[in-house]
């Protein structure tokens, strides 16, 4: 059999991008399945984004991840988009199919999948979301599409919070409301799932946690964090002390990477291998899976 020295190429465009760990888990997955794929982490500035996007077909790439500041800038280059990506208004994953650039957003899908792996259903659940940035928007939309009854958005910037609420109301069946984050905010009564969708607590600021009244967390809640380094944040520790079920951001990141893996290769991703690779990379403890 003739040897193929040309790998199938995928990767990520971003700026900054030096601290993006996605390649670690994707490369581990490729190696585990013996796939001749390579994941390349590339610094692409906004000024060079047009040239970079036009290079995808010329380089015969299989697909690409987009991180800040390109998730919205990429939209005009796409031939097709998933329904969720259209609602969110941002794309973090591209696959090239039959010469067409097809965009999707796996941020929120990865979060939903991580909850499912922990046997947490979103059907008819009342969500409280801290934050209204890009990750928060993707998570809110996917939770609503997965059957959540309502999403309460708590955010310091009122216009961003209200904009996210309007998106949920216009494009999903879920109810939505905005609460200002101008004090130590109590968790709304009746919350089933509390989500920190802000970067508060991310390394190196590992002692920080969102300014909420932690005594309003109850044992019947599921509490999740998008922060993956550390995997067990102060936010999750405070929730666990009060009896809540906790789900770390590490699972979300790996689920997102696994979805990208399958989109590009057509193969089921080796989740456990990818999860362990990321834990090893950050020298993390047991955490939640």
Short mmCIF file of C-alpha atoms in Angstrom, two decimals:
data_model
loop_
_atom_site.label_atom_id
_atom_site.label_comp_id
_atom_site.label_asym_id
_atom_site.label_seq_id
_atom_site.Cartn_x
_atom_site.Cartn_y
_atom_site.Cartn_z
CA UNK A 1 0.00 0.00 0.00
CA UNK A 2 1.38 3.39 -1.01
CA UNK A 3 2.24 5.55 2.00
CA UNK A 4 0.45 8.89 2.31
CA UNK A 5 2.77 11.54 3.70
CA UNK A 6 0.12 14.29 3.55
CA UNK A 7 -1.96 14.64 6.69
CA UNK A 8 -5.51 15.98 6.70
CA UNK A 9 -5.33 19.42 8.27
CA UNK A 10 -7.62 21.06 10.83
CA UNK A 11 -6.85 23.69 13.43
CA UNK A 12 -7.85 26.97 15.01
CA UNK A 13 -7.61 30.64 14.02
CA UNK A 14 -7.46 33.13 16.89
CA UNK A 15 -5.67 36.09 18.44
CA UNK A 16 -4.63 35.56 21.17
CA UNK A 17 -4.42 31.81 20.72
CA UNK A 18 -1.16 30.70 22.38
CA UNK A 19 -2.99 29.34 25.44
CA UNK A 20 -5.67 27.43 23.50
CA UNK A 21 -5.42 23.73 24.52
CA UNK A 22 -7.80 22.24 21.93
CA UNK A 23 -4.98 20.74 19.90
CA UNK A 24 -3.96 18.58 22.86
CA UNK A 25 -7.22 16.69 23.01
CA UNK A 26 -7.78 16.57 19.22
CA UNK A 27 -4.28 15.18 18.57
CA UNK A 28 -4.80 12.59 21.31
CA UNK A 29 -8.01 11.51 19.61
CA UNK A 30 -6.39 11.27 16.18
CA UNK A 31 -3.55 9.16 17.57
CA UNK A 32 -5.94 6.84 19.43
CA UNK A 33 -7.83 6.03 16.23
CA UNK A 34 -4.77 5.99 14.00
CA UNK A 35 -6.03 8.86 11.86
CA UNK A 36 -3.59 10.81 9.69
CA UNK A 37 -4.87 14.21 10.88
CA UNK A 38 -3.01 17.18 12.33
CA UNK A 39 -4.41 20.04 14.42
CA UNK A 40 -2.57 23.34 13.94
CA UNK A 41 -2.94 26.25 16.37
CA UNK A 42 -2.54 29.46 14.35
CA UNK A 43 -2.32 33.09 15.36
CA UNK A 44 -4.45 35.05 12.89
CA UNK A 45 -4.97 38.75 13.45
CA UNK A 46 -8.15 40.53 12.31
CA UNK A 47 -6.11 42.25 9.59
CA UNK A 48 -5.03 38.90 8.13
CA UNK A 49 -8.31 37.05 8.65
CA UNK A 50 -9.49 37.48 5.06
CA UNK A 51 -6.30 35.94 3.68
CA UNK A 52 -6.45 33.13 6.23
CA UNK A 53 -10.03 32.21 5.36
CA UNK A 54 -9.29 32.21 1.64
CA UNK A 55 -6.42 29.80 2.29
CA UNK A 56 -8.64 27.00 3.64
CA UNK A 57 -9.60 25.57 0.26
CA UNK A 58 -6.19 26.25 -1.26
CA UNK A 59 -4.60 24.17 1.52
CA UNK A 60 -7.27 21.45 1.19
CA UNK A 61 -8.08 21.69 4.89
CA UNK A 62 -10.83 19.54 6.37
CA UNK A 63 -12.07 22.22 8.73
CA UNK A 64 -11.25 24.86 11.28
CA UNK A 65 -12.09 26.14 14.73
CA UNK A 66 -12.58 29.86 15.30
CA UNK A 67 -11.89 31.56 18.59
CA UNK A 68 -11.83 35.22 19.57
CA UNK A 69 -12.04 37.57 17.77
CA UNK A 70 -13.22 35.66 14.69
CA UNK A 71 -16.45 33.87 15.66
CA UNK A 72 -18.65 36.59 14.16
CA UNK A 73 -16.24 37.88 11.50
CA UNK A 74 -16.32 34.44 9.87
CA UNK A 75 -20.04 34.55 9.04
CA UNK A 76 -19.77 36.22 5.57
CA UNK A 77 -17.36 33.51 4.41
CA UNK A 78 -19.74 30.62 5.06
CA UNK A 79 -21.90 28.85 2.48
CA UNK A 80 -24.13 27.18 5.07
CA UNK A 81 -24.77 27.37 8.83
CA UNK A 82 -26.52 25.15 11.36
CA UNK A 83 -29.78 26.45 12.79
CA UNK A 84 -28.23 26.90 16.23
CA UNK A 85 -25.31 28.87 14.78
CA UNK A 86 -27.78 31.16 12.98
CA UNK A 87 -29.61 31.87 16.25
CA UNK A 88 -26.41 32.37 18.24
CA UNK A 89 -24.94 34.55 15.50
CA UNK A 90 -21.47 33.08 15.95
CA UNK A 91 -19.53 30.09 14.62
CA UNK A 92 -16.66 28.24 16.27
CA UNK A 93 -16.39 25.26 13.93
CA UNK A 94 -16.18 24.94 10.14
CA UNK A 95 -16.18 21.77 8.08
CA UNK A 96 -15.48 21.85 4.35
CA UNK A 97 -17.93 19.59 2.52
CA UNK A 98 -18.00 19.34 -1.27
CA UNK A 99 -16.13 22.61 -1.52
CA UNK A 100 -18.58 24.43 0.74
CA UNK A 101 -17.76 26.02 4.11
CA UNK A 102 -20.37 24.85 6.63
CA UNK A 103 -20.45 26.60 10.00
CA UNK A 104 -21.62 25.32 13.36
CA UNK A 105 -21.33 26.34 17.01
CA UNK A 106 -20.29 23.52 19.34
CA UNK A 107 -19.82 25.68 22.46
CA UNK A 108 -23.36 25.20 23.71
CA UNK A 109 -23.70 21.69 22.29
CA UNK A 110 -20.64 20.64 24.25
CA UNK A 111 -22.17 22.01 27.43
CA UNK A 112 -25.46 20.19 26.86
CA UNK A 113 -23.62 16.94 26.11
CA UNK A 114 -21.55 17.29 29.29
CA UNK A 115 -24.76 17.58 31.33
CA UNK A 116 -26.22 14.52 29.61
CA UNK A 117 -23.11 12.51 30.48
CA UNK A 118 -23.80 13.40 34.11
CA UNK A 119 -27.45 12.25 33.69
CA UNK A 120 -28.73 15.82 33.97
CA UNK A 121 -31.76 16.45 31.77
CA UNK A 122 -32.64 19.92 30.52
CA UNK A 123 -36.27 19.09 29.80
CA UNK A 124 -38.54 21.60 31.59
CA UNK A 125 -35.65 22.80 33.76
CA UNK A 126 -35.27 26.39 35.03
CA UNK A 127 -31.83 27.71 34.17
CA UNK A 128 -29.98 30.58 35.85
CA UNK A 129 -27.05 31.81 33.77
CA UNK A 130 -24.27 34.05 35.05
CA UNK A 131 -22.93 36.11 32.15
CA UNK A 132 -24.08 37.07 28.67
CA UNK A 133 -20.94 36.81 26.53
CA UNK A 134 -20.29 34.48 23.61
CA UNK A 135 -20.11 31.26 25.63
CA UNK A 136 -23.17 32.25 27.67
CA UNK A 137 -25.19 32.95 24.53
CA UNK A 138 -24.31 29.60 22.98
CA UNK A 139 -25.13 27.75 26.21
CA UNK A 140 -28.41 29.61 26.72
CA UNK A 141 -29.62 28.90 23.17
CA UNK A 142 -28.67 25.22 23.26
CA UNK A 143 -30.26 24.72 26.69
CA UNK A 144 -33.46 26.33 25.41
CA UNK A 145 -33.44 24.21 22.25
CA UNK A 146 -32.90 21.12 24.43
CA UNK A 147 -36.16 21.79 26.25
CA UNK A 148 -35.37 24.08 29.17
CA UNK A 149 -38.50 25.79 30.49
CA UNK A 150 -36.81 29.11 31.24
CA UNK A 151 -33.48 30.94 31.25
CA UNK A 152 -32.75 33.76 33.70
CA UNK A 153 -29.74 35.81 32.63
CA UNK A 154 -27.76 37.62 35.35
CA UNK A 155 -25.28 40.07 33.85
CA UNK A 156 -23.57 43.36 34.74
CA UNK A 157 -24.05 44.86 31.28
CA UNK A 158 -27.81 45.35 30.98
CA UNK A 159 -27.95 45.74 27.20
CA UNK A 160 -26.03 42.50 26.63
CA UNK A 161 -28.21 40.66 29.12
CA UNK A 162 -31.45 41.94 27.62
CA UNK A 163 -30.23 41.17 24.10
CA UNK A 164 -29.62 37.54 25.08
CA UNK A 165 -33.06 37.33 26.67
CA UNK A 166 -34.63 38.65 23.47
CA UNK A 167 -32.75 36.08 21.39
CA UNK A 168 -34.12 33.25 23.54
CA UNK A 169 -37.67 34.58 23.40
CA UNK A 170 -37.62 35.10 19.64
CA UNK A 171 -36.02 31.82 18.58
CA UNK A 172 -36.93 29.18 21.16
CA UNK A 173 -39.92 27.99 23.16
CA UNK A 174 -38.29 28.84 26.48
CA UNK A 175 -39.21 31.77 28.70
CA UNK A 176 -36.45 34.23 29.55
CA UNK A 177 -35.77 37.12 31.91
CA UNK A 178 -32.93 39.47 32.81
CA UNK A 179 -31.68 40.31 36.30
CA UNK A 180 -29.08 43.03 36.92
CA UNK A 181 -25.83 41.97 38.54
CA UNK A 182 -25.28 45.09 40.62
CA UNK A 183 -24.91 43.41 44.02
CA UNK A 184 -24.20 40.05 45.62
CA UNK A 185 -26.93 38.35 43.65
CA UNK A 186 -29.05 35.59 45.23
CA UNK A 187 -29.80 32.58 43.06
CA UNK A 188 -33.46 32.88 41.99
CA UNK A 189 -35.85 30.62 43.87
CA UNK A 190 -36.78 27.55 41.83
CA UNK A 191 -33.52 27.37 39.89
CA UNK A 192 -32.76 23.81 38.75
CA UNK A 193 -29.44 24.44 36.99
CA UNK A 194 -27.03 27.27 37.86
CA UNK A 195 -24.28 28.01 35.31
CA UNK A 196 -21.22 30.21 35.60
CA UNK A 197 -20.61 31.27 31.98
CA UNK A 198 -18.04 33.93 32.92
CA UNK A 199 -14.23 33.47 33.05
CA UNK A 200 -14.19 34.25 36.80
CA UNK A 201 -12.02 31.66 38.53
CA UNK A 202 -9.87 30.77 35.52
CA UNK A 203 -6.14 30.26 36.17
CA UNK A 204 -4.18 32.13 37.37
CA UNK A 205 -7.07 33.77 39.29
CA UNK A 206 -8.02 30.47 40.90
CA UNK A 207 -9.30 31.95 44.19
CA UNK A 208 -11.91 34.14 42.50
CA UNK A 209 -15.55 33.18 42.27
CA UNK A 210 -18.71 34.92 41.01
CA UNK A 211 -20.34 37.41 43.38
CA UNK A 212 -23.51 35.55 44.32
CA UNK A 213 -25.15 34.59 47.61
CA UNK A 214 -23.91 31.00 47.90
CA UNK A 215 -26.29 30.27 50.75
CA UNK A 216 -29.13 30.42 48.19
CA UNK A 217 -27.72 27.33 46.45
CA UNK A 218 -29.77 24.28 47.45
CA UNK A 219 -29.09 20.52 47.33
CA UNK A 220 -31.62 19.99 44.54
CA UNK A 221 -29.65 22.19 42.12
CA UNK A 222 -27.07 21.21 39.53
CA UNK A 223 -24.24 23.76 39.40
CA UNK A 224 -21.91 23.94 36.41
CA UNK A 225 -18.90 26.03 35.45
CA UNK A 226 -17.42 26.78 32.02
CA UNK A 227 -13.99 27.30 33.62
CA UNK A 228 -11.87 24.17 32.99
CA UNK A 229 -8.55 25.14 34.57
CA UNK A 230 -8.81 24.41 37.44
CA UNK A 231 -11.48 21.78 36.85
CA UNK A 232 -12.83 22.11 40.40
CA UNK A 233 -13.23 25.85 40.88
CA UNK A 234 -14.02 27.77 44.05
CA UNK A 235 -17.50 28.28 42.57
CA UNK A 236 -18.04 24.52 42.32
CA UNK A 237 -16.49 23.88 45.74
CA UNK A 238 -18.92 26.35 47.34
CA UNK A 239 -21.85 24.66 45.60
CA UNK A 240 -20.73 21.17 46.59
CA UNK A 241 -20.47 22.20 50.26
CA UNK A 242 -24.16 23.13 50.06
CA UNK A 243 -25.12 19.74 48.65
CA UNK A 244 -25.54 20.64 44.99
CA UNK A 245 -24.49 18.32 42.18
CA UNK A 246 -21.53 19.86 40.32
CA UNK A 247 -20.35 19.55 36.72
CA UNK A 248 -16.95 20.95 35.76
CA UNK A 249 -16.00 22.89 32.66
CA UNK A 250 -13.47 20.24 31.67
CA UNK A 251 -16.25 17.93 30.51
CA UNK A 252 -17.77 20.73 28.44
CA UNK A 253 -14.45 21.44 26.72
CA UNK A 254 -13.84 17.78 25.91
CA UNK A 255 -17.42 17.28 24.67
CA UNK A 256 -17.01 20.31 22.43
CA UNK A 257 -13.73 18.92 21.10
CA UNK A 258 -15.33 15.51 20.60
CA UNK A 259 -18.12 17.06 18.53
CA UNK A 260 -15.55 18.88 16.39
CA UNK A 261 -13.63 15.62 15.98
CA UNK A 262 -16.70 13.80 14.66
CA UNK A 263 -17.72 16.68 12.38
CA UNK A 264 -14.28 16.62 10.72
CA UNK A 265 -13.52 12.89 10.63
CA UNK A 266 -16.93 11.22 10.57
CA UNK A 267 -15.71 8.96 13.39
CA UNK A 268 -16.92 8.68 16.96
CA UNK A 269 -14.49 10.56 19.17
CA UNK A 270 -12.58 8.63 21.88
CA UNK A 271 -13.90 10.81 24.70
CA UNK A 272 -12.02 9.14 27.55
CA UNK A 273 -8.67 9.40 25.76
CA UNK A 274 -9.25 13.08 25.01
CA UNK A 275 -10.39 13.79 28.57
CA UNK A 276 -7.34 12.13 30.11
CA UNK A 277 -5.02 13.98 27.72
CA UNK A 278 -6.39 17.32 28.85
CA UNK A 279 -6.21 16.37 32.55
CA UNK A 280 -2.57 15.40 32.06
CA UNK A 281 -1.83 18.64 30.19
CA UNK A 282 -3.09 20.76 33.08
CA UNK A 283 -2.00 18.36 35.82
CA UNK A 284 -5.55 18.24 37.13
CA UNK A 285 -7.02 16.06 39.85
CA UNK A 286 -9.84 13.57 39.51
CA UNK A 287 -12.57 16.14 38.84
CA UNK A 288 -15.93 15.27 37.33
CA UNK A 289 -16.44 13.47 34.05
#
